[in-house]
Amino acid sequence: MDEKASGQFEPGRIPVYAVAMEVHVGGEILQKQFGVLAGETANLRFLDGDARKGYEIRVITPEETHDFDGRTYGNIKLMVVRNGERREILAEPSLMLPMDGETVFVALQGDEGSGVSIEMTAKQLFVEK
């Protein structure tokens, strides 16, 4: 398997990720589409009417990507948190995703049979400075 850095930090070009995600947690479906600069963190909040209960999802995008057999991959880190009487981290997966828009699905088993499933796509784009 040929592995090398993808050379994404070319002068005059800024790498950006277009991300679409669907998270199933606690009987709810949390969906969002967003763009985020490479190496930056997107903080998403799904809260109830009084903003005291709900979920937060933190998405940390890779600063670098890597090429494996002609495809570009990046490591995206997530944190899924339930807000309520106290904050509870439900999942903290680190996903190696293809950066071409292909969908990846992961199911994580939690305590006492609870779980979180995540369906995510990421596409690497470049914008001019």
PDB file of C-alpha atoms in Angstrom:
ATOM      1  CA  MET A   1       0.000   0.000   0.000  1.00  0.00           C
ATOM      2  CA  ASP A   2       1.522   3.294  -1.076  1.00  0.00           C
ATOM      3  CA  GLU A   3       1.206   5.957   1.612  1.00  0.00           C
ATOM      4  CA  LYS A   4       2.258   9.588   1.311  1.00  0.00           C
ATOM      5  CA  ALA A   5       1.090  13.002   2.444  1.00  0.00           C
ATOM      6  CA  SER A   6      -1.333  14.484  -0.056  1.00  0.00           C
ATOM      7  CA  GLY A   7       0.376  17.857  -0.402  1.00  0.00           C
ATOM      8  CA  GLN A   8      -2.822  19.742   0.350  1.00  0.00           C
ATOM      9  CA  PHE A   9      -1.132  22.914   1.609  1.00  0.00           C
ATOM     10  CA  GLU A  10      -0.183  24.336  -1.751  1.00  0.00           C
ATOM     11  CA  PRO A  11       0.517  28.079  -1.828  1.00  0.00           C
ATOM     12  CA  GLY A  12      -2.659  30.035  -2.521  1.00  0.00           C
ATOM     13  CA  ARG A  13      -5.015  27.123  -1.786  1.00  0.00           C
ATOM     14  CA  ILE A  14      -6.867  26.403   1.462  1.00  0.00           C
ATOM     15  CA  PRO A  15      -8.230  22.881   2.161  1.00  0.00           C
ATOM     16  CA  VAL A  16     -11.868  22.749   3.295  1.00  0.00           C
ATOM     17  CA  TYR A  17     -14.092  19.770   4.145  1.00  0.00           C
ATOM     18  CA  ALA A  18     -17.751  19.501   3.174  1.00  0.00           C
ATOM     19  CA  VAL A  19     -19.242  17.159   5.805  1.00  0.00           C
ATOM     20  CA  ALA A  20     -22.668  15.525   6.004  1.00  0.00           C
ATOM     21  CA  MET A  21     -23.512  13.502   9.077  1.00  0.00           C
ATOM     22  CA  GLU A  22     -26.391  11.669  10.684  1.00  0.00           C
ATOM     23  CA  VAL A  23     -26.069  10.544  14.307  1.00  0.00           C
ATOM     24  CA  HIS A  24     -28.582   8.168  15.923  1.00  0.00           C
ATOM     25  CA  VAL A  25     -28.539   8.496  19.713  1.00  0.00           C
ATOM     26  CA  GLY A  26     -31.135   8.077  22.462  1.00  0.00           C
ATOM     27  CA  GLY A  27     -33.931   7.472  19.964  1.00  0.00           C
ATOM     28  CA  GLU A  28     -33.169  10.746  18.166  1.00  0.00           C
ATOM     29  CA  ILE A  29     -31.663  11.440  14.759  1.00  0.00           C
ATOM     30  CA  LEU A  30     -29.274  14.402  14.604  1.00  0.00           C
ATOM     31  CA  GLN A  31     -28.465  15.564  11.066  1.00  0.00           C
ATOM     32  CA  LYS A  32     -26.243  18.341   9.809  1.00  0.00           C
ATOM     33  CA  GLN A  33     -24.357  19.409   6.695  1.00  0.00           C
ATOM     34  CA  PHE A  34     -21.544  21.911   7.102  1.00  0.00           C
ATOM     35  CA  GLY A  35     -18.189  23.084   5.845  1.00  0.00           C
ATOM     36  CA  VAL A  36     -15.083  23.445   7.992  1.00  0.00           C
ATOM     37  CA  LEU A  37     -11.462  24.410   7.350  1.00  0.00           C
ATOM     38  CA  ALA A  38      -8.815  21.694   7.607  1.00  0.00           C
ATOM     39  CA  GLY A  39      -7.503  21.352  11.153  1.00  0.00           C
ATOM     40  CA  GLU A  40     -10.444  23.251  12.661  1.00  0.00           C
ATOM     41  CA  THR A  41     -13.233  22.087  14.986  1.00  0.00           C
ATOM     42  CA  ALA A  42     -16.962  22.324  14.256  1.00  0.00           C
ATOM     43  CA  ASN A  43     -19.162  22.486  17.376  1.00  0.00           C
ATOM     44  CA  LEU A  44     -22.756  21.446  16.684  1.00  0.00           C
ATOM     45  CA  ARG A  45     -25.570  21.796  19.215  1.00  0.00           C
ATOM     46  CA  PHE A  46     -28.943  20.061  19.155  1.00  0.00           C
ATOM     47  CA  LEU A  47     -30.728  21.462  22.220  1.00  0.00           C
ATOM     48  CA  ASP A  48     -34.335  21.572  23.398  1.00  0.00           C
ATOM     49  CA  GLY A  49     -36.429  24.767  23.611  1.00  0.00           C
ATOM     50  CA  ASP A  50     -34.858  26.072  26.825  1.00  0.00           C
ATOM     51  CA  ALA A  51     -31.335  25.056  25.709  1.00  0.00           C
ATOM     52  CA  ARG A  52     -30.703  22.966  28.828  1.00  0.00           C
ATOM     53  CA  LYS A  53     -31.006  19.444  27.457  1.00  0.00           C
ATOM     54  CA  GLY A  54     -29.940  17.872  24.221  1.00  0.00           C
ATOM     55  CA  TYR A  55     -26.758  16.853  22.440  1.00  0.00           C
ATOM     56  CA  GLU A  56     -23.512  18.436  21.343  1.00  0.00           C
ATOM     57  CA  ILE A  57     -21.250  17.017  18.675  1.00  0.00           C
ATOM     58  CA  ARG A  58     -17.667  18.152  18.206  1.00  0.00           C
ATOM     59  CA  VAL A  59     -16.065  17.359  14.840  1.00  0.00           C
ATOM     60  CA  ILE A  60     -12.272  17.808  14.575  1.00  0.00           C
ATOM     61  CA  THR A  61     -11.034  17.737  10.991  1.00  0.00           C
ATOM     62  CA  PRO A  62      -7.574  16.580   9.952  1.00  0.00           C
ATOM     63  CA  GLU A  63      -4.809  19.043   9.195  1.00  0.00           C
ATOM     64  CA  GLU A  64      -3.282  16.503   6.821  1.00  0.00           C
ATOM     65  CA  THR A  65      -4.629  13.782   4.605  1.00  0.00           C
ATOM     66  CA  HIS A  66      -2.849  10.716   3.278  1.00  0.00           C
ATOM     67  CA  ASP A  67      -3.012   8.897  -0.028  1.00  0.00           C
ATOM     68  CA  PHE A  68      -3.455   5.110   0.041  1.00  0.00           C
ATOM     69  CA  ASP A  69      -3.550   3.325  -3.312  1.00  0.00           C
ATOM     70  CA  GLY A  70      -4.638   6.457  -5.154  1.00  0.00           C
ATOM     71  CA  ARG A  71      -7.382   7.527  -2.686  1.00  0.00           C
ATOM     72  CA  THR A  72      -7.196  10.336  -0.156  1.00  0.00           C
ATOM     73  CA  TYR A  73      -8.095   9.596   3.486  1.00  0.00           C
ATOM     74  CA  GLY A  74      -8.280  11.759   6.581  1.00  0.00           C
ATOM     75  CA  ASN A  75      -8.743  11.087  10.292  1.00  0.00           C
ATOM     76  CA  ILE A  76     -11.837  12.865  11.664  1.00  0.00           C
ATOM     77  CA  LYS A  77     -12.354  12.843  15.437  1.00  0.00           C
ATOM     78  CA  LEU A  78     -15.811  13.128  16.983  1.00  0.00           C
ATOM     79  CA  MET A  79     -17.199  13.666  20.444  1.00  0.00           C
ATOM     80  CA  VAL A  80     -20.906  13.072  21.130  1.00  0.00           C
ATOM     81  CA  VAL A  81     -22.091  14.605  24.429  1.00  0.00           C
ATOM     82  CA  ARG A  82     -25.501  14.446  26.124  1.00  0.00           C
ATOM     83  CA  ASN A  83     -26.444  17.587  28.070  1.00  0.00           C
ATOM     84  CA  GLY A  84     -28.884  17.470  30.959  1.00  0.00           C
ATOM     85  CA  GLU A  85     -28.443  17.494  34.699  1.00  0.00           C
ATOM     86  CA  ARG A  86     -24.832  16.726  33.877  1.00  0.00           C
ATOM     87  CA  ARG A  87     -22.727  16.414  30.740  1.00  0.00           C
ATOM     88  CA  GLU A  88     -22.089  12.853  29.646  1.00  0.00           C
ATOM     89  CA  ILE A  89     -19.698  11.855  26.865  1.00  0.00           C
ATOM     90  CA  LEU A  90     -21.455   9.106  24.900  1.00  0.00           C
ATOM     91  CA  ALA A  91     -18.837   8.436  22.218  1.00  0.00           C
ATOM     92  CA  GLU A  92     -15.411   9.630  21.085  1.00  0.00           C
ATOM     93  CA  PRO A  93     -14.605   7.791  17.862  1.00  0.00           C
ATOM     94  CA  SER A  94     -11.736   8.594  15.550  1.00  0.00           C
ATOM     95  CA  LEU A  95     -12.723   7.715  11.976  1.00  0.00           C
ATOM     96  CA  MET A  96     -10.413   7.279   8.998  1.00  0.00           C
ATOM     97  CA  LEU A  97     -12.626   8.496   6.153  1.00  0.00           C
ATOM     98  CA  PRO A  98     -12.163   8.638   2.405  1.00  0.00           C
ATOM     99  CA  MET A  99     -12.181  12.335   1.457  1.00  0.00           C
ATOM    100  CA  ASP A 100     -14.102  11.776  -1.784  1.00  0.00           C
ATOM    101  CA  GLY A 101     -17.673  11.890  -0.433  1.00  0.00           C
ATOM    102  CA  GLU A 102     -18.070   8.157   0.163  1.00  0.00           C
ATOM    103  CA  THR A 103     -20.361   7.366   3.105  1.00  0.00           C
ATOM    104  CA  VAL A 104     -18.941   5.571   6.153  1.00  0.00           C
ATOM    105  CA  PHE A 105     -21.141   3.982   8.854  1.00  0.00           C
ATOM    106  CA  VAL A 106     -20.063   3.057  12.379  1.00  0.00           C
ATOM    107  CA  ALA A 107     -22.127   1.708  15.289  1.00  0.00           C
ATOM    108  CA  LEU A 108     -20.769   2.077  18.816  1.00  0.00           C
ATOM    109  CA  GLN A 109     -22.171   0.075  21.722  1.00  0.00           C
ATOM    110  CA  GLY A 110     -22.519   2.020  24.969  1.00  0.00           C
ATOM    111  CA  ASP A 111     -23.180   1.101  28.589  1.00  0.00           C
ATOM    112  CA  GLU A 112     -26.329  -0.888  29.423  1.00  0.00           C
ATOM    113  CA  GLY A 113     -27.178  -1.560  25.780  1.00  0.00           C
ATOM    114  CA  SER A 114     -27.303   2.093  24.735  1.00  0.00           C
ATOM    115  CA  GLY A 115     -25.442   3.023  21.629  1.00  0.00           C
ATOM    116  CA  VAL A 116     -24.574   5.633  19.066  1.00  0.00           C
ATOM    117  CA  SER A 117     -24.448   5.139  15.317  1.00  0.00           C
ATOM    118  CA  ILE A 118     -22.844   7.597  12.941  1.00  0.00           C
ATOM    119  CA  GLU A 119     -23.174   7.890   9.186  1.00  0.00           C
ATOM    120  CA  MET A 120     -20.776  10.423   7.717  1.00  0.00           C
ATOM    121  CA  THR A 121     -19.385  11.636   4.420  1.00  0.00           C
ATOM    122  CA  ALA A 122     -16.549  14.084   3.928  1.00  0.00           C
ATOM    123  CA  LYS A 123     -15.306  15.647   0.716  1.00  0.00           C
ATOM    124  CA  GLN A 124     -12.076  17.600   0.536  1.00  0.00           C
ATOM    125  CA  LEU A 125     -12.274  20.790  -1.483  1.00  0.00           C
ATOM    126  CA  PHE A 126      -9.855  23.631  -2.019  1.00  0.00           C
ATOM    127  CA  VAL A 127     -10.580  27.348  -2.071  1.00  0.00           C
ATOM    128  CA  GLU A 128      -8.281  30.068  -3.326  1.00  0.00           C
ATOM    129  CA  LYS A 129      -6.844  32.493  -0.761  1.00  0.00           C
TER     130      LYS A 129
END
